[in-house]
PDB file of C-alpha atoms in Angstrom:
ATOM      1  CA  UNK F   1     -18.097   1.959   2.573  1.00  0.00           C
ATOM      2  CA  UNK F   2     -15.505   0.489   0.274  1.00  0.00           C
ATOM      3  CA  UNK F   3     -14.946  -2.600  -1.442  1.00  0.00           C
ATOM      4  CA  UNK F   4     -11.961  -3.282  -4.023  1.00  0.00           C
ATOM      5  CA  UNK F   5     -12.209  -6.851  -5.089  1.00  0.00           C
ATOM      6  CA  UNK F   6      -9.052  -8.642  -6.831  1.00  0.00           C
ATOM      7  CA  UNK F   7      -8.523 -12.935  -7.619  1.00  0.00           C
ATOM      8  CA  UNK F   8      -6.635 -14.043  -5.125  1.00  0.00           C
ATOM      9  CA  UNK F   9      -4.307 -16.040  -7.075  1.00  0.00           C
ATOM     10  CA  UNK F  10      -3.406 -16.522 -10.531  1.00  0.00           C
ATOM     11  CA  UNK F  11      -0.476 -18.372 -12.384  1.00  0.00           C
ATOM     12  CA  UNK F  12       0.943 -18.382 -15.740  1.00  0.00           C
ATOM     13  CA  UNK F  13       3.541 -19.386 -17.522  1.00  0.00           C
ATOM     14  CA  UNK F  14       7.135 -17.511 -17.865  1.00  0.00           C
ATOM     15  CA  UNK F  15       7.013 -15.438 -21.374  1.00  0.00           C
ATOM     16  CA  UNK F  16       3.231 -15.210 -21.318  1.00  0.00           C
ATOM     17  CA  UNK F  17       0.964 -12.265 -20.943  1.00  0.00           C
ATOM     18  CA  UNK F  18      -1.397 -12.151 -17.268  1.00  0.00           C
ATOM     19  CA  UNK F  19      -4.465  -9.480 -16.974  1.00  0.00           C
ATOM     20  CA  UNK F  20      -4.784  -8.663 -13.216  1.00  0.00           C
ATOM     21  CA  UNK F  21      -8.557  -7.632 -12.796  1.00  0.00           C
ATOM     22  CA  UNK F  22      -9.606  -5.000  -9.887  1.00  0.00           C
ATOM     23  CA  UNK F  23     -13.264  -3.855  -8.980  1.00  0.00           C
ATOM     24  CA  UNK F  24     -14.194  -1.022  -6.958  1.00  0.00           C
ATOM     25  CA  UNK F  25     -17.368   0.761  -5.310  1.00  0.00           C
ATOM     26  CA  UNK F  26     -16.149   3.214  -3.139  1.00  0.00           C
ATOM     27  CA  UNK F  27     -17.705   6.740  -2.304  1.00  0.00           C
ATOM     28  CA  UNK F  28     -15.548   8.773  -4.235  1.00  0.00           C
ATOM     29  CA  UNK F  29     -12.825   8.500  -6.764  1.00  0.00           C
ATOM     30  CA  UNK F  30      -9.291  10.538  -7.301  1.00  0.00           C
ATOM     31  CA  UNK F  31      -7.050   7.748  -9.036  1.00  0.00           C
ATOM     32  CA  UNK F  32      -6.226   4.141  -8.445  1.00  0.00           C
ATOM     33  CA  UNK F  33      -3.282   2.741  -8.200  1.00  0.00           C
ATOM     34  CA  UNK F  34      -1.349  -0.908  -8.992  1.00  0.00           C
ATOM     35  CA  UNK F  35       1.693  -2.232  -6.503  1.00  0.00           C
ATOM     36  CA  UNK F  36       3.971  -4.571  -6.732  1.00  0.00           C
ATOM     37  CA  UNK F  37       4.704  -6.849  -3.522  1.00  0.00           C
ATOM     38  CA  UNK F  38       7.438  -8.958  -3.547  1.00  0.00           C
ATOM     39  CA  UNK F  39       7.709 -11.134  -0.592  1.00  0.00           C
ATOM     40  CA  UNK F  40       9.105  -9.934   3.053  1.00  0.00           C
ATOM     41  CA  UNK F  41       9.467  -6.127   0.950  1.00  0.00           C
ATOM     42  CA  UNK F  42       7.467  -2.875   1.039  1.00  0.00           C
ATOM     43  CA  UNK F  43       4.779  -2.051  -2.117  1.00  0.00           C
ATOM     44  CA  UNK F  44       6.651  -0.141  -5.041  1.00  0.00           C
ATOM     45  CA  UNK F  45       4.319   1.730  -7.030  1.00  0.00           C
ATOM     46  CA  UNK F  46       3.692  -0.100 -10.819  1.00  0.00           C
ATOM     47  CA  UNK F  47       1.189   2.756 -12.395  1.00  0.00           C
ATOM     48  CA  UNK F  48      -1.641   5.208 -11.665  1.00  0.00           C
ATOM     49  CA  UNK F  49      -4.939   6.136 -13.384  1.00  0.00           C
ATOM     50  CA  UNK F  50      -7.105   8.965 -13.267  1.00  0.00           C
ATOM     51  CA  UNK F  51      -8.458   8.765 -16.356  1.00  0.00           C
ATOM     52  CA  UNK F  52     -10.586   6.598 -18.629  1.00  0.00           C
ATOM     53  CA  UNK F  53      -8.137   4.389 -20.790  1.00  0.00           C
ATOM     54  CA  UNK F  54      -5.276   2.429 -21.385  1.00  0.00           C
ATOM     55  CA  UNK F  55      -1.301   3.473 -19.340  1.00  0.00           C
ATOM     56  CA  UNK F  56       1.946   2.019 -21.038  1.00  0.00           C
ATOM     57  CA  UNK F  57       4.499   1.360 -18.471  1.00  0.00           C
ATOM     58  CA  UNK F  58       7.957  -0.919 -20.231  1.00  0.00           C
ATOM     59  CA  UNK F  59       6.047  -4.960 -19.850  1.00  0.00           C
ATOM     60  CA  UNK F  60       3.455  -2.980 -17.561  1.00  0.00           C
ATOM     61  CA  UNK F  61       0.117  -1.556 -18.854  1.00  0.00           C
ATOM     62  CA  UNK F  62      -2.619  -0.751 -16.804  1.00  0.00           C
ATOM     63  CA  UNK F  63      -6.276   0.191 -18.096  1.00  0.00           C
ATOM     64  CA  UNK F  64      -9.141   1.916 -15.912  1.00  0.00           C
ATOM     65  CA  UNK F  65     -12.810   2.235 -16.375  1.00  0.00           C
ATOM     66  CA  UNK F  66     -14.489   3.980 -14.281  1.00  0.00           C
ATOM     67  CA  UNK F  67     -18.029   4.214 -15.599  1.00  0.00           C
ATOM     68  CA  UNK F  68     -17.819   0.648 -14.972  1.00  0.00           C
ATOM     69  CA  UNK F  69     -15.329   0.533 -11.699  1.00  0.00           C
ATOM     70  CA  UNK F  70     -13.054  -1.677 -13.194  1.00  0.00           C
ATOM     71  CA  UNK F  71      -9.705  -1.400 -13.852  1.00  0.00           C
ATOM     72  CA  UNK F  72      -6.504  -4.364 -15.010  1.00  0.00           C
ATOM     73  CA  UNK F  73      -2.977  -4.409 -14.947  1.00  0.00           C
ATOM     74  CA  UNK F  74      -1.036  -6.478 -18.046  1.00  0.00           C
ATOM     75  CA  UNK F  75       2.297  -7.781 -17.594  1.00  0.00           C
ATOM     76  CA  UNK F  76       3.794  -9.222 -20.788  1.00  0.00           C
ATOM     77  CA  UNK F  77       7.049 -11.782 -21.242  1.00  0.00           C
ATOM     78  CA  UNK F  78       6.612 -12.824 -18.376  1.00  0.00           C
ATOM     79  CA  UNK F  79       9.409 -13.197 -16.103  1.00  0.00           C
ATOM     80  CA  UNK F  80      10.329 -15.600 -12.827  1.00  0.00           C
ATOM     81  CA  UNK F  81      10.694 -12.146 -11.298  1.00  0.00           C
ATOM     82  CA  UNK F  82       7.752 -11.126 -11.681  1.00  0.00           C
ATOM     83  CA  UNK F  83       5.962 -13.993  -9.506  1.00  0.00           C
ATOM     84  CA  UNK F  84       4.959 -11.432  -6.292  1.00  0.00           C
ATOM     85  CA  UNK F  85       1.738 -10.396  -5.282  1.00  0.00           C
ATOM     86  CA  UNK F  86       0.090  -7.153  -6.719  1.00  0.00           C
ATOM     87  CA  UNK F  87      -2.260  -4.310  -5.149  1.00  0.00           C
ATOM     88  CA  UNK F  88      -5.311  -2.928  -6.794  1.00  0.00           C
ATOM     89  CA  UNK F  89      -5.542   0.748  -4.306  1.00  0.00           C
ATOM     90  CA  UNK F  90      -8.293   3.046  -4.775  1.00  0.00           C
ATOM     91  CA  UNK F  91      -8.404   7.261  -3.872  1.00  0.00           C
ATOM     92  CA  UNK F  92     -11.624   8.406  -2.861  1.00  0.00           C
ATOM     93  CA  UNK F  93     -12.387  11.729  -1.746  1.00  0.00           C
ATOM     94  CA  UNK F  94      -9.347  11.539   0.665  1.00  0.00           C
ATOM     95  CA  UNK F  95      -5.353  11.577   0.045  1.00  0.00           C
ATOM     96  CA  UNK F  96      -5.518   7.970   2.221  1.00  0.00           C
ATOM     97  CA  UNK F  97      -5.221   4.187  -0.519  1.00  0.00           C
ATOM     98  CA  UNK F  98      -7.916   1.871  -0.066  1.00  0.00           C
ATOM     99  CA  UNK F  99      -6.491  -1.145  -0.569  1.00  0.00           C
ATOM    100  CA  UNK F 100      -7.492  -4.422  -2.329  1.00  0.00           C
ATOM    101  CA  UNK F 101      -6.250  -7.956  -1.253  1.00  0.00           C
ATOM    102  CA  UNK F 102      -3.936  -8.109  -3.375  1.00  0.00           C
ATOM    103  CA  UNK F 103      -3.575 -11.101  -6.118  1.00  0.00           C
ATOM    104  CA  UNK F 104      -0.513 -13.452  -5.749  1.00  0.00           C
ATOM    105  CA  UNK F 105       0.967 -14.465  -9.068  1.00  0.00           C
ATOM    106  CA  UNK F 106       3.051 -17.232  -9.531  1.00  0.00           C
ATOM    107  CA  UNK F 107       5.136 -17.279 -13.195  1.00  0.00           C
ATOM    108  CA  UNK F 108       6.621 -21.044 -13.672  1.00  0.00           C
ATOM    109  CA  UNK F 109       9.232 -21.740 -16.409  1.00  0.00           C
TER     110      UNK F 109
ATOM    111  CA  UNK Z   1      19.117   9.549  -0.430  1.00  0.00           C
ATOM    112  CA  UNK Z   2      17.644   7.320   2.377  1.00  0.00           C
ATOM    113  CA  UNK Z   3      13.846   7.567   1.248  1.00  0.00           C
ATOM    114  CA  UNK Z   4      11.748   6.050   4.298  1.00  0.00           C
ATOM    115  CA  UNK Z   5      13.105   4.532   7.140  1.00  0.00           C
ATOM    116  CA  UNK Z   6      11.205   2.360  10.103  1.00  0.00           C
ATOM    117  CA  UNK Z   7      12.749   0.990  13.413  1.00  0.00           C
ATOM    118  CA  UNK Z   8      12.813  -2.201  14.751  1.00  0.00           C
ATOM    119  CA  UNK Z   9      12.932  -4.339  11.487  1.00  0.00           C
ATOM    120  CA  UNK Z  10      11.067  -6.663  14.062  1.00  0.00           C
ATOM    121  CA  UNK Z  11       9.943  -6.988  17.605  1.00  0.00           C
ATOM    122  CA  UNK Z  12       8.588  -9.547  19.947  1.00  0.00           C
ATOM    123  CA  UNK Z  13       6.636  -7.761  22.927  1.00  0.00           C
ATOM    124  CA  UNK Z  14       5.062  -9.304  25.799  1.00  0.00           C
ATOM    125  CA  UNK Z  15       0.821  -8.398  25.803  1.00  0.00           C
ATOM    126  CA  UNK Z  16       0.816  -5.314  28.452  1.00  0.00           C
ATOM    127  CA  UNK Z  17       3.504  -3.250  26.867  1.00  0.00           C
ATOM    128  CA  UNK Z  18       3.808  -0.361  25.270  1.00  0.00           C
ATOM    129  CA  UNK Z  19       6.073   0.279  21.888  1.00  0.00           C
ATOM    130  CA  UNK Z  20       7.026   3.069  19.531  1.00  0.00           C
ATOM    131  CA  UNK Z  21       7.520   2.440  15.943  1.00  0.00           C
ATOM    132  CA  UNK Z  22       9.926   4.663  14.316  1.00  0.00           C
ATOM    133  CA  UNK Z  23       9.515   6.394  10.561  1.00  0.00           C
ATOM    134  CA  UNK Z  24      11.595   8.932   9.326  1.00  0.00           C
ATOM    135  CA  UNK Z  25      11.242  10.224   5.655  1.00  0.00           C
ATOM    136  CA  UNK Z  26      13.964  12.681   3.730  1.00  0.00           C
ATOM    137  CA  UNK Z  27      11.812  13.471   0.288  1.00  0.00           C
ATOM    138  CA  UNK Z  28      10.293  16.286   2.750  1.00  0.00           C
ATOM    139  CA  UNK Z  29       6.825  15.463   1.901  1.00  0.00           C
ATOM    140  CA  UNK Z  30       4.159  17.248   3.434  1.00  0.00           C
ATOM    141  CA  UNK Z  31       1.518  13.419   4.301  1.00  0.00           C
ATOM    142  CA  UNK Z  32       2.347  10.695   6.081  1.00  0.00           C
ATOM    143  CA  UNK Z  33       0.722   7.039   6.789  1.00  0.00           C
ATOM    144  CA  UNK Z  34       0.945   4.285   8.946  1.00  0.00           C
ATOM    145  CA  UNK Z  35      -0.851   0.498   7.302  1.00  0.00           C
ATOM    146  CA  UNK Z  36      -0.818  -2.803   8.769  1.00  0.00           C
ATOM    147  CA  UNK Z  37      -0.977  -5.949   6.118  1.00  0.00           C
ATOM    148  CA  UNK Z  38      -1.943  -9.073   8.100  1.00  0.00           C
ATOM    149  CA  UNK Z  39      -2.479 -11.975   5.528  1.00  0.00           C
ATOM    150  CA  UNK Z  40      -5.599 -12.619   3.869  1.00  0.00           C
ATOM    151  CA  UNK Z  41      -6.659  -8.960   5.096  1.00  0.00           C
ATOM    152  CA  UNK Z  42      -4.045  -6.925   2.545  1.00  0.00           C
ATOM    153  CA  UNK Z  43      -3.134  -3.204   3.677  1.00  0.00           C
ATOM    154  CA  UNK Z  44      -5.388  -0.942   6.108  1.00  0.00           C
ATOM    155  CA  UNK Z  45      -4.525   2.422   7.274  1.00  0.00           C
ATOM    156  CA  UNK Z  46      -4.139   2.866  10.836  1.00  0.00           C
ATOM    157  CA  UNK Z  47      -3.347   6.732  10.843  1.00  0.00           C
ATOM    158  CA  UNK Z  48      -2.481   9.654   8.775  1.00  0.00           C
ATOM    159  CA  UNK Z  49      -0.881  12.638   8.023  1.00  0.00           C
ATOM    160  CA  UNK Z  50      -2.079  15.348   5.888  1.00  0.00           C
ATOM    161  CA  UNK Z  51       1.224  17.897   6.997  1.00  0.00           C
ATOM    162  CA  UNK Z  52       3.174  18.374  10.355  1.00  0.00           C
ATOM    163  CA  UNK Z  53       0.385  19.005  13.208  1.00  0.00           C
ATOM    164  CA  UNK Z  54      -1.794  17.186  12.091  1.00  0.00           C
ATOM    165  CA  UNK Z  55      -2.804  13.903  12.122  1.00  0.00           C
ATOM    166  CA  UNK Z  56      -6.592  11.773  10.998  1.00  0.00           C
ATOM    167  CA  UNK Z  57      -7.526   7.847  12.361  1.00  0.00           C
ATOM    168  CA  UNK Z  58      -7.798   5.747   9.325  1.00  0.00           C
ATOM    169  CA  UNK Z  59      -9.657   2.157   8.798  1.00  0.00           C
ATOM    170  CA  UNK Z  60      -8.160   0.433  12.319  1.00  0.00           C
ATOM    171  CA  UNK Z  61      -6.963   2.781  14.371  1.00  0.00           C
ATOM    172  CA  UNK Z  62      -8.207   1.213  17.743  1.00  0.00           C
ATOM    173  CA  UNK Z  63      -5.406   0.715  20.231  1.00  0.00           C
ATOM    174  CA  UNK Z  64      -3.001   2.868  18.056  1.00  0.00           C
ATOM    175  CA  UNK Z  65      -1.882   6.434  18.699  1.00  0.00           C
ATOM    176  CA  UNK Z  66       0.230   8.742  16.347  1.00  0.00           C
ATOM    177  CA  UNK Z  67       2.227  12.320  16.663  1.00  0.00           C
ATOM    178  CA  UNK Z  68       3.074  14.357  13.808  1.00  0.00           C
ATOM    179  CA  UNK Z  69       5.745  17.270  15.593  1.00  0.00           C
ATOM    180  CA  UNK Z  70       7.653  17.787  12.762  1.00  0.00           C
ATOM    181  CA  UNK Z  71       7.513  16.759   8.877  1.00  0.00           C
ATOM    182  CA  UNK Z  72      10.101  13.928   8.365  1.00  0.00           C
ATOM    183  CA  UNK Z  73       9.155  12.155  11.735  1.00  0.00           C
ATOM    184  CA  UNK Z  74       5.603   9.466  11.889  1.00  0.00           C
ATOM    185  CA  UNK Z  75       5.977   7.748  15.245  1.00  0.00           C
ATOM    186  CA  UNK Z  76       3.159   5.540  15.634  1.00  0.00           C
ATOM    187  CA  UNK Z  77       2.997   4.363  19.382  1.00  0.00           C
ATOM    188  CA  UNK Z  78       1.194   0.848  20.616  1.00  0.00           C
ATOM    189  CA  UNK Z  79       0.376   1.797  24.522  1.00  0.00           C
ATOM    190  CA  UNK Z  80      -0.716  -1.495  25.415  1.00  0.00           C
ATOM    191  CA  UNK Z  81       0.161  -4.281  23.105  1.00  0.00           C
ATOM    192  CA  UNK Z  82      -2.391  -6.970  22.562  1.00  0.00           C
ATOM    193  CA  UNK Z  83      -1.644 -10.048  20.496  1.00  0.00           C
ATOM    194  CA  UNK Z  84      -4.149  -8.859  17.612  1.00  0.00           C
ATOM    195  CA  UNK Z  85      -1.636  -6.443  16.768  1.00  0.00           C
ATOM    196  CA  UNK Z  86       0.500  -9.155  15.716  1.00  0.00           C
ATOM    197  CA  UNK Z  87       1.401  -7.652  11.912  1.00  0.00           C
ATOM    198  CA  UNK Z  88       4.010  -6.170   9.735  1.00  0.00           C
ATOM    199  CA  UNK Z  89       3.410  -2.494  10.143  1.00  0.00           C
ATOM    200  CA  UNK Z  90       4.520   0.141   6.975  1.00  0.00           C
ATOM    201  CA  UNK Z  91       4.699   3.762   7.103  1.00  0.00           C
ATOM    202  CA  UNK Z  92       4.661   5.488   4.076  1.00  0.00           C
ATOM    203  CA  UNK Z  93       4.706   9.066   2.920  1.00  0.00           C
ATOM    204  CA  UNK Z  94       3.863  11.208  -0.251  1.00  0.00           C
ATOM    205  CA  UNK Z  95       3.457  14.712  -1.710  1.00  0.00           C
ATOM    206  CA  UNK Z  96       0.230  15.472  -1.821  1.00  0.00           C
ATOM    207  CA  UNK Z  97       1.044  18.385  -3.984  1.00  0.00           C
ATOM    208  CA  UNK Z  98       2.347  16.404  -6.102  1.00  0.00           C
ATOM    209  CA  UNK Z  99      -0.634  15.466  -8.249  1.00  0.00           C
ATOM    210  CA  UNK Z 100      -1.345  11.803  -8.197  1.00  0.00           C
ATOM    211  CA  UNK Z 101      -0.040  10.895  -4.468  1.00  0.00           C
ATOM    212  CA  UNK Z 102       1.977   8.185  -5.123  1.00  0.00           C
ATOM    213  CA  UNK Z 103       2.557   6.883  -2.045  1.00  0.00           C
ATOM    214  CA  UNK Z 104       5.942   5.521  -1.322  1.00  0.00           C
ATOM    215  CA  UNK Z 105       6.478   2.769   1.619  1.00  0.00           C
ATOM    216  CA  UNK Z 106       9.357   1.977   3.904  1.00  0.00           C
ATOM    217  CA  UNK Z 107      10.776  -1.581   4.955  1.00  0.00           C
ATOM    218  CA  UNK Z 108       8.453  -2.586   7.434  1.00  0.00           C
ATOM    219  CA  UNK Z 109       8.222  -3.439  10.956  1.00  0.00           C
ATOM    220  CA  UNK Z 110       7.330  -6.942  12.008  1.00  0.00           C
ATOM    221  CA  UNK Z 111       5.807  -7.272  15.526  1.00  0.00           C
ATOM    222  CA  UNK Z 112       4.879  -9.794  17.479  1.00  0.00           C
ATOM    223  CA  UNK Z 113       2.723  -9.671  20.519  1.00  0.00           C
ATOM    224  CA  UNK Z 114       2.922 -12.587  22.713  1.00  0.00           C
TER     225      UNK Z 114
END
């Protein structure tokens, strides 16, 4: 079966850095995605990791360790608009995404 | 381009009635997916299609059916709706030949079954 865990909620201050962790146990591994979802909207793609290491894209970075079944999403210079849910998803042996339950991030002034 | 569209935006449905949720994409993606999203449970895959003419079951397929007659359309049908099917439904598509299978999501359909 699939098991993807991430914290339910996090709070951080505007301008700060926050790290959202994701651990997974899946029957196979063909890549890990992070999506952002604002309330009432569709998920939108943030990042993709298939090899170990850090992928940086502007204020957002994503890290993967396949041996540890672990990833994190790092958000720097937080802005109020970053308040959203962040979804970790893994592709196992097929093509479909297996999603974690999401982390709701609240950015406060 | 429109990307991926869903209709209706929202719907209230009496239990026992049937309904088809529509999904259309104009990106010529070969793969399409239907998810439901429930509070505390996250996104769960209902059905998928890797190419026109083929479909497969996801994690929660019971009570739902799909068809994929062409590349662009992937309707989801509830034959006899039950209150537990109250949810937000997202359609997504991806290009399986594109490398990492990034999925693009439609705006969602909010369904309430009473």
